[in-house]
XYZ file of C-alpha atoms in Angstrom:
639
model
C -14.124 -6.923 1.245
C -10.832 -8.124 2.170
C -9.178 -8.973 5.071
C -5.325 -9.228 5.753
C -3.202 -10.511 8.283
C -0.638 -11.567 6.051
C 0.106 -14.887 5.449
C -3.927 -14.673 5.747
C -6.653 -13.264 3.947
C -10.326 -13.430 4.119
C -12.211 -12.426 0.865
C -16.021 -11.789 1.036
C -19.001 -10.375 -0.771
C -21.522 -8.081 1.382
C -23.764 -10.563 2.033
C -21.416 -12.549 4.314
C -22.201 -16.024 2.955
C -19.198 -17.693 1.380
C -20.393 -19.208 -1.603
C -17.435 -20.575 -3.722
C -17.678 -18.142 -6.185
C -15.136 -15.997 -7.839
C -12.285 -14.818 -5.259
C -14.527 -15.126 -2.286
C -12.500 -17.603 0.882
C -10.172 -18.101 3.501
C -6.677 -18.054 1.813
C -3.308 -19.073 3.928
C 0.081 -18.324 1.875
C -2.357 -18.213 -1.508
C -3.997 -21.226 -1.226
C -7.600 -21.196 -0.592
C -8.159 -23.217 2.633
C -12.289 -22.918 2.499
C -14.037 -21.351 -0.451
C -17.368 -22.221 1.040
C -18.996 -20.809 4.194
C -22.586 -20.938 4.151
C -24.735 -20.458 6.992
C -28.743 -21.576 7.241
C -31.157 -21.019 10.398
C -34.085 -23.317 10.467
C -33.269 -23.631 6.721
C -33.533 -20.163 5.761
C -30.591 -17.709 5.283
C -30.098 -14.523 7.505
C -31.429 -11.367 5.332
C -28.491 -8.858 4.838
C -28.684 -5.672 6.909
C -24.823 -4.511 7.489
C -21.288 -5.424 6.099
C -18.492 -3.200 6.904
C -14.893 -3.382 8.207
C -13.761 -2.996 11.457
C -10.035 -2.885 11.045
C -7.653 -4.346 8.183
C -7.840 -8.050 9.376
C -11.708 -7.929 10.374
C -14.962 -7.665 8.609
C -18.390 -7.583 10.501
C -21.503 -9.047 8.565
C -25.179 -8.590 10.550
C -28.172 -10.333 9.514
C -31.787 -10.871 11.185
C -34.052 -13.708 10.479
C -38.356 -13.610 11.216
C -38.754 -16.660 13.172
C -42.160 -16.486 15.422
C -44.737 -14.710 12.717
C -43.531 -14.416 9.028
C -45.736 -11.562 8.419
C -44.573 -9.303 10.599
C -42.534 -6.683 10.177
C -40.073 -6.932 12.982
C -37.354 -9.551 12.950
C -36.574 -11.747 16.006
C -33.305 -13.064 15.497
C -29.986 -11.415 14.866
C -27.181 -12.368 13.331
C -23.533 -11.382 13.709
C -20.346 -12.810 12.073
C -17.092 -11.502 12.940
C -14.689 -12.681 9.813
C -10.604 -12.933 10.597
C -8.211 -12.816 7.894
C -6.514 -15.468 10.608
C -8.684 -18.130 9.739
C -11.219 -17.554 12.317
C -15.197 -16.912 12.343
C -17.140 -15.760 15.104
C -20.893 -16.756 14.469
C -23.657 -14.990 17.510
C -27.195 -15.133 17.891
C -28.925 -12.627 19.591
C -32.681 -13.904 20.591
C -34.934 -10.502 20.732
C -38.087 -12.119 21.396
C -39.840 -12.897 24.686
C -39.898 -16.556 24.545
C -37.365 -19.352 24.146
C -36.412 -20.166 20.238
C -35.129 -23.444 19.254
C -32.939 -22.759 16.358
C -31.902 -25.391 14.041
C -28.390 -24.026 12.744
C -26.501 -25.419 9.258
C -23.141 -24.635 8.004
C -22.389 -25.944 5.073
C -18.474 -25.743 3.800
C -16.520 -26.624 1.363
C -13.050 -25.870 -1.012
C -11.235 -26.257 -4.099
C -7.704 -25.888 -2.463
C -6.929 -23.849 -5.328
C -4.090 -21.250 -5.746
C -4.762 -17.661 -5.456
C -3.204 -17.165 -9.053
C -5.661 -19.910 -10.538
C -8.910 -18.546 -9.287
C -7.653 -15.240 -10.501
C -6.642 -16.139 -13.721
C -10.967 -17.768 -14.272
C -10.047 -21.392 -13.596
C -12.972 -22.979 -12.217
C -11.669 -25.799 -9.593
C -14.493 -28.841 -8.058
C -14.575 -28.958 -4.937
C -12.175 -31.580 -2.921
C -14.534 -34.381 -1.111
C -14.596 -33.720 3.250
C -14.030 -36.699 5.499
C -15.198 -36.154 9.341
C -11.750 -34.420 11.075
C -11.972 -34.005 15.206
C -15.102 -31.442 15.968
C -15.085 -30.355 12.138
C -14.417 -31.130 8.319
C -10.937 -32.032 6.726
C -10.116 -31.766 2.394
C -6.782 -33.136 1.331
C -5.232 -31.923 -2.568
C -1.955 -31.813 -4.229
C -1.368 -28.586 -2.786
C -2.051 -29.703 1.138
C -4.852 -30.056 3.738
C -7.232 -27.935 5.748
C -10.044 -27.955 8.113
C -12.598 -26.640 9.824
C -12.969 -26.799 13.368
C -16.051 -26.159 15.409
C -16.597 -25.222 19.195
C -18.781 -26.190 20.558
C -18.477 -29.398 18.279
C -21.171 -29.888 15.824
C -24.319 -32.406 16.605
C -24.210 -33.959 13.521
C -21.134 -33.825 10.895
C -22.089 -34.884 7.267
C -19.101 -35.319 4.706
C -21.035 -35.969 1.621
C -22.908 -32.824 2.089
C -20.428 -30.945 3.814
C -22.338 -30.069 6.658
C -22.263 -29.122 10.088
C -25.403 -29.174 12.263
C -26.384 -27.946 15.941
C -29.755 -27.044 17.717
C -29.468 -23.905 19.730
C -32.294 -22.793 22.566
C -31.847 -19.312 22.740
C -33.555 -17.901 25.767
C -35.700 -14.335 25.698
C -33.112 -11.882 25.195
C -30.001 -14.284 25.032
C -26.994 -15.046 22.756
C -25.070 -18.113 21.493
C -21.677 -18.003 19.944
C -19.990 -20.390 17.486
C -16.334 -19.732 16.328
C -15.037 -21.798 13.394
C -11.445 -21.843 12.887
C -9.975 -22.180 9.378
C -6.366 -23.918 9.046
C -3.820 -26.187 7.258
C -3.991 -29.065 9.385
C -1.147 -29.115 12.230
C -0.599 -25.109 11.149
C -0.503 -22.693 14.268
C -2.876 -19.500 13.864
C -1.798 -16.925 12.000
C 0.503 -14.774 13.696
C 0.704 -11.403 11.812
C 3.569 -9.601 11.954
C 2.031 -5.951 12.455
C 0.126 -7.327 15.497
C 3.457 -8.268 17.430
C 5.282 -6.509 20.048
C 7.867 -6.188 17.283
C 6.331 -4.447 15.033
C 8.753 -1.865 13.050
C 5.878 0.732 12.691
C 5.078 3.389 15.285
C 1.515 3.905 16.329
C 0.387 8.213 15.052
C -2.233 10.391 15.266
C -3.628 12.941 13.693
C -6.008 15.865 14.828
C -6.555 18.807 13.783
C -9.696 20.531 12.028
C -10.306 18.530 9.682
C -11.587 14.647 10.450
C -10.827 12.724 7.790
C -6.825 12.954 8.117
C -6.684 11.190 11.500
C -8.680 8.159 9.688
C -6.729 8.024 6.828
C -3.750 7.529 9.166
C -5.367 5.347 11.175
C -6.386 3.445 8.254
C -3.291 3.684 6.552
C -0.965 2.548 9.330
C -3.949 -0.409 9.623
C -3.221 -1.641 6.400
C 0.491 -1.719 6.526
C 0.410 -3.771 10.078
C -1.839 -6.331 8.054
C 0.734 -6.246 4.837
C 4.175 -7.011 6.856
C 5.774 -9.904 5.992
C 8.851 -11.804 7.807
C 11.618 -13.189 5.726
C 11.381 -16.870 6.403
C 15.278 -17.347 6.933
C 15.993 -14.375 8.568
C 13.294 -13.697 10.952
C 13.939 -10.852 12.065
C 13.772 -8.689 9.116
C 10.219 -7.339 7.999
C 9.258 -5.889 4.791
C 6.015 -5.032 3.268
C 4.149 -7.135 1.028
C 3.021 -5.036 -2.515
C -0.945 -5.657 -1.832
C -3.568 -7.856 -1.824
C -5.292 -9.825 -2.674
C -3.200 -10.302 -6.008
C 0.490 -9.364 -4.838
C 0.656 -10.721 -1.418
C 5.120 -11.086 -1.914
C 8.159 -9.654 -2.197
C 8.265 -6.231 -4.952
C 11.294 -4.734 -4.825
C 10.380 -1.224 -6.042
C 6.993 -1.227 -3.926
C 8.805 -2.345 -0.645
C 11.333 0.309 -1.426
C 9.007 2.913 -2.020
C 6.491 1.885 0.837
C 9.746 1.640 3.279
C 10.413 5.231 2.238
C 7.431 7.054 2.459
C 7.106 5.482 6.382
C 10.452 6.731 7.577
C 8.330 9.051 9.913
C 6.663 6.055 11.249
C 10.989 4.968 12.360
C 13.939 3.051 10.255
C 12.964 -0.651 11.215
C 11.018 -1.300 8.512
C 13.695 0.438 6.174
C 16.621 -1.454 7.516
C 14.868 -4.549 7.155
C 13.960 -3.902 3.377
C 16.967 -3.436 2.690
C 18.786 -6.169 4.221
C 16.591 -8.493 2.323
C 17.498 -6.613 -0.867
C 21.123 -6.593 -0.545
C 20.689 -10.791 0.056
C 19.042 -10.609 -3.140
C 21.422 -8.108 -4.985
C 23.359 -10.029 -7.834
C 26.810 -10.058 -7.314
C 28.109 -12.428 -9.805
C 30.468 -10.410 -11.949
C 29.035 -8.939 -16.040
C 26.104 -5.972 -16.910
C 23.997 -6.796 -13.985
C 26.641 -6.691 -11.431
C 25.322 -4.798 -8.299
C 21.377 -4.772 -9.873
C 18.438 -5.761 -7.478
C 16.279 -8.650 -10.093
C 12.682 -7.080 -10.239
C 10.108 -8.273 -12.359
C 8.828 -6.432 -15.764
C 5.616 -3.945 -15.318
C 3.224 -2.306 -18.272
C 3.974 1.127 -18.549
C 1.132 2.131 -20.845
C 0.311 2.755 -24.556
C 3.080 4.855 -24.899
C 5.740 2.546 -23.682
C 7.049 -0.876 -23.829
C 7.068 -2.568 -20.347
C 9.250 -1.562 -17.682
C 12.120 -3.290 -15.571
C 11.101 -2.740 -11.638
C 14.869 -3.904 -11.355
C 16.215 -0.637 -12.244
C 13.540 1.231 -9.931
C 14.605 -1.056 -7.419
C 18.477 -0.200 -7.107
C 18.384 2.641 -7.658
C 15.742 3.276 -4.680
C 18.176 1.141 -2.728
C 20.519 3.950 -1.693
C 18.340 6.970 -1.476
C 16.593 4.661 0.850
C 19.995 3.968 3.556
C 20.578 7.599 2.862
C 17.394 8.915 3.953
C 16.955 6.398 6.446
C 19.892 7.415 7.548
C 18.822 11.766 8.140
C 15.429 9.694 9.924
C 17.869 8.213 12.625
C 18.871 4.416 10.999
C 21.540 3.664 13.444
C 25.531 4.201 12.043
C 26.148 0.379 12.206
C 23.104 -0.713 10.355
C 24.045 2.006 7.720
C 27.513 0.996 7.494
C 26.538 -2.769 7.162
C 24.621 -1.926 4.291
C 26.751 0.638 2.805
C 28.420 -2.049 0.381
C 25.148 -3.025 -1.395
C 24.534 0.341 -1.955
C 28.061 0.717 -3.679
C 27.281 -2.058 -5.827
C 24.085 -0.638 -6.636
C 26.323 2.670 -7.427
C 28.573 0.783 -9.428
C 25.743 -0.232 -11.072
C 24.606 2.780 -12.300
C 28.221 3.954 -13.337
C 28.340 0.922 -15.011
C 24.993 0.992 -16.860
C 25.715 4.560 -18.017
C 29.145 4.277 -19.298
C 30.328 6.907 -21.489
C 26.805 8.085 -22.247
C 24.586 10.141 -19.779
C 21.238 8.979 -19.769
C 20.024 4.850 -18.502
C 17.925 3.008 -21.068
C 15.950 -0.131 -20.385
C 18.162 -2.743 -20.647
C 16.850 -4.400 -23.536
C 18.166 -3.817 -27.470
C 16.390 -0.713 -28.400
C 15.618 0.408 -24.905
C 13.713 3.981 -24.455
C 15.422 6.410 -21.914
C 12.534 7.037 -19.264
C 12.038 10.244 -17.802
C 11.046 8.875 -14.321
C 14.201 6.482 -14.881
C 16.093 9.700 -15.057
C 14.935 11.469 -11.988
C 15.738 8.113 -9.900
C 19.049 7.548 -11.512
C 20.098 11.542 -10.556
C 18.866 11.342 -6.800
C 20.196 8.299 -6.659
C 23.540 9.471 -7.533
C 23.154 13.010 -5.225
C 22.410 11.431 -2.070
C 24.768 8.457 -2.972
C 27.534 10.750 -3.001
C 26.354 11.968 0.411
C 26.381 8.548 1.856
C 30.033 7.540 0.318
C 31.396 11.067 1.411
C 29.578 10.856 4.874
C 31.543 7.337 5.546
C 34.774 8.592 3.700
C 34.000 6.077 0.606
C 35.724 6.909 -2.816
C 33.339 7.578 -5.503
C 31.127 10.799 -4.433
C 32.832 13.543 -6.506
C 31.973 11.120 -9.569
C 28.891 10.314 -9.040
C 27.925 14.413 -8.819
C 29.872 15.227 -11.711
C 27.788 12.742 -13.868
C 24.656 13.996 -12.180
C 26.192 17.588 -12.898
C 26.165 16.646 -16.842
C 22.752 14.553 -16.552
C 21.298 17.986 -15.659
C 22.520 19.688 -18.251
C 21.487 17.940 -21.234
C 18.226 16.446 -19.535
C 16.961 20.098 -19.800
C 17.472 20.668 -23.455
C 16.478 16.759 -25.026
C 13.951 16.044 -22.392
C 11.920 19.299 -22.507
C 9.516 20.244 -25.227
C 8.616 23.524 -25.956
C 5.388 24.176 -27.190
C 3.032 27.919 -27.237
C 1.686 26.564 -23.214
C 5.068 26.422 -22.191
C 6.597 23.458 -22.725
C 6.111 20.021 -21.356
C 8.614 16.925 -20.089
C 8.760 14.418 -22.467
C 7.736 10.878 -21.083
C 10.841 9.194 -23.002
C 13.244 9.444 -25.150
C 13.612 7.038 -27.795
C 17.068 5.151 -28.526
C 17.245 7.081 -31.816
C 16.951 10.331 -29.503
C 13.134 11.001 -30.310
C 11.171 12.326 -27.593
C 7.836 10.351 -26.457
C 5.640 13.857 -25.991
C 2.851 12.601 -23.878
C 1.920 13.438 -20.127
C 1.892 11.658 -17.734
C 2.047 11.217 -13.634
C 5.690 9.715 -14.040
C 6.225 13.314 -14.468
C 6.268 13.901 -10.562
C 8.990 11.914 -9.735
C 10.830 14.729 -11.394
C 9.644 16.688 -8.247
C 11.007 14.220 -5.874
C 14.462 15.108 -5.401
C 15.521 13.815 -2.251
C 16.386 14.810 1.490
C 20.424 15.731 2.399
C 21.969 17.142 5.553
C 20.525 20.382 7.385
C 16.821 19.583 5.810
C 18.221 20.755 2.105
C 16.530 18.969 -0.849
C 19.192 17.475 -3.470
C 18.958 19.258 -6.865
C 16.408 18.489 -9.206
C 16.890 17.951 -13.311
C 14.425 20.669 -14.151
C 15.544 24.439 -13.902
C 13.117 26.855 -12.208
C 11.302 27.715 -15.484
C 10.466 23.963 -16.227
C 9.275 23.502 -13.044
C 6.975 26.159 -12.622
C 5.266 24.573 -15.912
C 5.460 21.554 -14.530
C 3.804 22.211 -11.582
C 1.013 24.033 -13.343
C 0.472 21.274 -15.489
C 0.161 18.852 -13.119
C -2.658 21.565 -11.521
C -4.552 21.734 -14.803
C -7.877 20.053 -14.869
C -6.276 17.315 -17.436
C -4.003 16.153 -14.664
C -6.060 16.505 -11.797
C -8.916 14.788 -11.795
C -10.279 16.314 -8.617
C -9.648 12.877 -6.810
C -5.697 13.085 -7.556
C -3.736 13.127 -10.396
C -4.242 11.131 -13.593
C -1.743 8.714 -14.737
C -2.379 10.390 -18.359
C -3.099 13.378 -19.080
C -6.958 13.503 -20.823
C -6.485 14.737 -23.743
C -3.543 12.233 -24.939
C -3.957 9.637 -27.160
C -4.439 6.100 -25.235
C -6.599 7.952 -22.761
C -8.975 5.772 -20.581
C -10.195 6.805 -17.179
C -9.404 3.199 -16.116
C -6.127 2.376 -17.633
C -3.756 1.840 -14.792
C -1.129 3.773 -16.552
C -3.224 5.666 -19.297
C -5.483 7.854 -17.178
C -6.655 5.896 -13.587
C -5.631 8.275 -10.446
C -2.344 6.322 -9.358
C -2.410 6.701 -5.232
C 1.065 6.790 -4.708
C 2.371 8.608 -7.337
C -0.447 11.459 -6.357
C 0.997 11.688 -3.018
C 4.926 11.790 -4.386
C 2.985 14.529 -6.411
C 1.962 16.569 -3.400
C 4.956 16.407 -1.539
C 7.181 17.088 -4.192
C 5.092 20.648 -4.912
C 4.828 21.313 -1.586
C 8.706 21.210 -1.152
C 9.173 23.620 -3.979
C 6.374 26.212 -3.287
C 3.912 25.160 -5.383
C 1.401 25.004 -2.462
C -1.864 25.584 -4.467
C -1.240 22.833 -6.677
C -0.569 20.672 -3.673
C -3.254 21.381 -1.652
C -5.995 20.779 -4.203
C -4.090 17.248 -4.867
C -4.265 16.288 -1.870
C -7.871 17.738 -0.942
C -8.767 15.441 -3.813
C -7.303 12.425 -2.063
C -8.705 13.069 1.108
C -12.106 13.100 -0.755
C -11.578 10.176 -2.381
C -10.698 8.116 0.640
C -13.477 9.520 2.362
C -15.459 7.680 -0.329
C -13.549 4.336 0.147
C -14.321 4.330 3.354
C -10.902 5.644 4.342
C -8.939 2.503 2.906
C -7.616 3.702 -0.475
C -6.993 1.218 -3.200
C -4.233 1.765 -5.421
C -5.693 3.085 -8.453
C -9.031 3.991 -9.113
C -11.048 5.564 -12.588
C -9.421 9.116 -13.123
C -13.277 10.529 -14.349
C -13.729 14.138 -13.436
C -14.741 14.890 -10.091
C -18.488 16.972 -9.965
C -20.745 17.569 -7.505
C -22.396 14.906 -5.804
C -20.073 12.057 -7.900
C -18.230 9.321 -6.183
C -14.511 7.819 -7.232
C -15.036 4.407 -9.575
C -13.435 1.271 -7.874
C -11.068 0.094 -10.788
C -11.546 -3.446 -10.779
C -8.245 -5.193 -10.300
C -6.798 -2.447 -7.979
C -4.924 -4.226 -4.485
C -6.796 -2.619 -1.550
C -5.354 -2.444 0.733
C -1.709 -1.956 -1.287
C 1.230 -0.853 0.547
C 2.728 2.288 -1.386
C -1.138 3.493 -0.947
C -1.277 2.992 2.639
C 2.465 4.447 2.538
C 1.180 7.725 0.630
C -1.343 8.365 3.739
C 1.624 9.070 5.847
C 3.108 10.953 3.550
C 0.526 13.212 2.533
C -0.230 13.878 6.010
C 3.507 14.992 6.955
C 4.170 16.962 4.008
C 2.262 19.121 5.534
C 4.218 19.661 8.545
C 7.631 19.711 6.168
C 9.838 17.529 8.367
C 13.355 17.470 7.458
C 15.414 15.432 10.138
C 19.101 15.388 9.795
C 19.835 12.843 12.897
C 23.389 12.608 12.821
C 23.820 16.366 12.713
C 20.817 16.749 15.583
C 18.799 19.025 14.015
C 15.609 18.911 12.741
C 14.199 21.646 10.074
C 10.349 21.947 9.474
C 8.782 23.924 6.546
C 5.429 23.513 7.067
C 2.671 24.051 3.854
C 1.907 27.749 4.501
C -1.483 27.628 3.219
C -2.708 24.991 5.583
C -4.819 22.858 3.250
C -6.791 21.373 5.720
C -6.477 23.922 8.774
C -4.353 22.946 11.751
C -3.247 19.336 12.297
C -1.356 17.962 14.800
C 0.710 14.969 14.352
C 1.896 12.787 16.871
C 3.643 9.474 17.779
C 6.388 10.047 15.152
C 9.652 8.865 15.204
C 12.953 11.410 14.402
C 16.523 10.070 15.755
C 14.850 7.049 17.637
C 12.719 8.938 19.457
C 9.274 10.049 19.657
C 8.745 13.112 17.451
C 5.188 15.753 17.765
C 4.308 18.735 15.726
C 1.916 20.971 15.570
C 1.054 23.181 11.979
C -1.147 26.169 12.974
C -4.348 27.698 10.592
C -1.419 30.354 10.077
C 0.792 27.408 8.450
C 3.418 27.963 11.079
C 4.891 24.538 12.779
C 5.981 24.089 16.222
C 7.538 20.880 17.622
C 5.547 19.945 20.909
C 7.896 16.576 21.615
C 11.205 15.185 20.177
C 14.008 13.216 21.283
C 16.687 15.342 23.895
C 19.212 17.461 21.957
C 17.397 17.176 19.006
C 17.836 21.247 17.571
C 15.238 22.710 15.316
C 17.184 23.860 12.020
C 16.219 27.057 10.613
């Protein structure tokens, strides 16, 4: 159970009781400020009943406790800790007998100070020694200080044990709180960027017929308040962290991603991203000039590892476009139209006199999902230069014009089904045949004026078998789509890139068949997802075992999946607006919907959107038809 109010998390078992083992603590900035929490009632611990969360920063743990006769059946005292990723713990006891209880109460802390990446990685830390600190406990290590503050102040504070004592008289039927507050000493509290006044995200809803989409919005949105970071020199620019508990920084493609899938949610979050990008953009002349650095990722059996780096710029300016159609104001856009040249150059640059971009290392495959980024990268960057009467548009469609071409005879492989997309293509030009979700992104061609979708690199025919494949059940594993198909080689229901259900790349899945009329494939994608977060409890991590759905089964955790992650939480809006079709086009003043006809999940209703800087409502009937019910003044519905 995690917690997040980044800088802070809160990592717990179900039982409640912090006991120093594995991940379980209060961590500020990835350091673990208390790894022990354990709390004793007349020297007995509180028996289990309920652990659940209550938002993305909260956890509530309730326990009881047989105090008067041990025999019988009915407990006497409960027990109730509310659990802040801030640092904070709120500890009550309820009395439910008719007599006063004197309640001796223990809390016994401790930590290791140890680094999130440490305790991850199995090392096994002693703890630091306490000294007596104020109305609490205080540990000093190479990597700082923290303590533990008490109110009311303990009776009794022990340093060799750790301990901090009171004796409570509860009357019949009466309470008694005690809040402990976690920090580095002389740090404020955590102040968490979603939970500000400033906060870049608007605050949806969903309704509608069926339940579970307003949760998973209201979840979703949840976990990407708790996830926003600030950048610590420029304060006023936000971006989302990639998850926790293990990425809590800055990923380039993730942010990207994340910041594009919430453009209905308003450009803020977008601008900010990308101002932080372009700060990071290398602009030191030689190969890399105009690239945004991004770290290496596994791409599977099938594939070396990836560079995030290329992902990364080439998000960069389908991002400021799209923002852009959302309703990014004309000044922000134009101040970062030059780091979205340089990542243009970049691309011009990378491909040369060839066609297709290969990793950058010796050898280097050409990616199909590299492809599809690279060519809607290079559409709607032509819209943006052309837009702001920048040189360098007609090029950049020309190459995309010849990318098309030969991308549909040396990427596609024909076989008796149909055919497939290859995942790769080698340097010596041989195709790597398997299937996999990177196949989507192929689908995901990118918004341009009037509400028209850029071009994609498949023709019709490819598509359709695309979009059946990805509809088969070796794709869809009834909780979303596989990252690898199940019957190629390297399968394994729990490989994050050989066969676990990918969240985000489901969702890119769904809208991307939705857009091109594939609306039976999309709606049993996303009927999948909806089941599957009903499962988790509405909080989505971002993979999870891609084992066949049947009746009665349950999605597998996979066990070093972020939850909450931010291109997960990102996919909930997504999935949910697909289905109303937005298309904004702000500086033209239109707005074009083309709503999913079948109506997956009946009629929904989403509100507290944000098109042109205003608040933006629609409404998709049973009958799949869409009507706007608010949006800003002159905004003109497209046709």
């Amino acid at each position: 159970m995690v917690c997040v109010a980044l800088p802070g998390l809160a990592i717990s078992t179900e039982q409640g009781q912090l006991t120093g083992r594995g991940l379980e603590g209060f961590y500020r900035a990835g350091v673990r400020l208390l790894s022990r929490c354990r709390l004793l009632i007349g020297g007995r611990e509180p028996v289990p009943v309920q652990a659940r969360m209550t938002a993305a920063d909260r956890a509530r743990f309730v326990g009881t406790l047989r105090v008067t006769s041990p025999s019988a059946p009915d407990p006497d005292v409960m027990i109730e800790r509310i659990r802040h990723a801030d640092g904070t713990e709120r500890i009550t006891l309820r009395n439910w007998t008719q007599r006063p209880l004197r309640l001796p109460v223990e809390v016994a802390l401790g930590t290791d100070l140890a680094d999130l990446g440490a305790i991850a990685a199995g090392a096994d830390l002693p703890e630091r020694p306490a000294t007596v600190h104020a109305s609490g406990l205080r540990w000093s290590g190479p990597a700082g200080t923290s303590s533990v503050t008490a109110d009311p102040p303990p009776a009794d504070a022990l340093a060799s044990a750790g301990l901090l004592r009171w004796e409570f008289t509860l009357p019949p039927g009466g309470s008694f709180c005690l809040e402990l507050r976690v920090r580095p000493d002389g740090a404020e509290p955590v102040r968490a960027v979603g939970r500000a006044a400033t906060s870049p995200f608007s605050l949806p809803e969903a309704t509608g017929d069926d339940p579970r989409a307003r949760a998973l919005l209201r979840t979703s949105v949840e976990d990407l308040r708790a996830l926003l970071l600030r950048d610590p020199t420029h304060r006023a620019d936000v971006h989302l962290a990639a998850g926790a508990p293990w990425r809590c920084g800055l990923s380039p493609a993730e942010a990207l991603t994340a910041a594009r899938m919430t453009l209905p949610l308003g450009t803020r979050l977008a601008a900010g991203t990308l101002r932080i990008l372009a700060r990071a953009q290398i602009s030191t002349p030689g190969p890399r000039y105009g690239m945004i650095p991004g770290a290496r990722r596994d791409a599977g059996p099938h594939l070396p590892p990836g560079c995030t780096g290329i992902e990364a710029t080439l998000l960069f300016p389908v991002l400021l476009a799209e923002a852009r159609r959302w309703g990014l104001p004309e000044q922000d856009t134009g101040e970062l139209l030059p780091a979205a040249e340089r990542c243009l150059t970049w691309l011009r640059t990378t491909v040369g006199d060839g066609t297709y971009v290969h990793d950058p290392h010796p050898g280097g495959p050409a990616r199909c999902d590299t492809q599809a980024h690279a060519h809607r990268a290079a559409l709607l960057g032509a819209d943006l230069l052309d837009a702001h009467g920048r040189p360098g548009g007609a090029g950049l469609r020309q190459w995309a014009s010849e990318l098309r071409t030969v991308f549909r005879r040396d990427f596609w492989i024909s076989d008796p089904g149909g055919g497939r997309p290859a995942a790769a293509r080698a340097q010596d030009g041989r195709p790597v045949p398997h299937l996999s979700s990177t196949a989507a992104h192929l689908l995901d061609t990118g918004l341009l004026g009037g509400g028209a979708h850029a071009l994609g690199l498949l023709d019709k025919r490819q598509t359709d078998h695309l979009a059946r494949l990805l509809g088969t059940p070796a794709m869809d594993s009834g909780w979303g789509l596989r990252s690898l198909g199940v019957k190629e080689a390297g399968y394994n229901p729990f490989g994050h890139r050989s066969g676990a259900v990918r969240v985000h790349e489901t969702a890119i899945a769904v809208a991307g068949l939705a857009a091109a009329g594939y609306e039976k494939e999309a709606g049993a994608l996303l009927r999948g997802v909806l089941a599957a977060a009903e499962a988790f409890g509405h909080r989505l991590p971002e993979m999870y075992a891609g084992e066949q759905r049947t009746d009665g089964s349950a999605p597998l955790p996979h066990p070093a999946a972020c939850r909450p992650a931010a291109t997960t939480a990102a996919s909930g809006v997504l999935l949910l607006t697909a289905l109303a079709g937005i298309r904004p086009d702000a500086p033209a003043g239109t707005v074009t919907l083309r709503p999913v006809r079948s109506a997956p999940l009946g009629e929904i209703a989403l509100t507290g959107l944000r098109v042109a800087g205003a608040s933006f409502s629609v409404r998709v009937s049973r009958l799949g038809l869409a009507m706007v019910e608010e949006a800003a003044d002159g905004l003109q519905l497209g046709v």
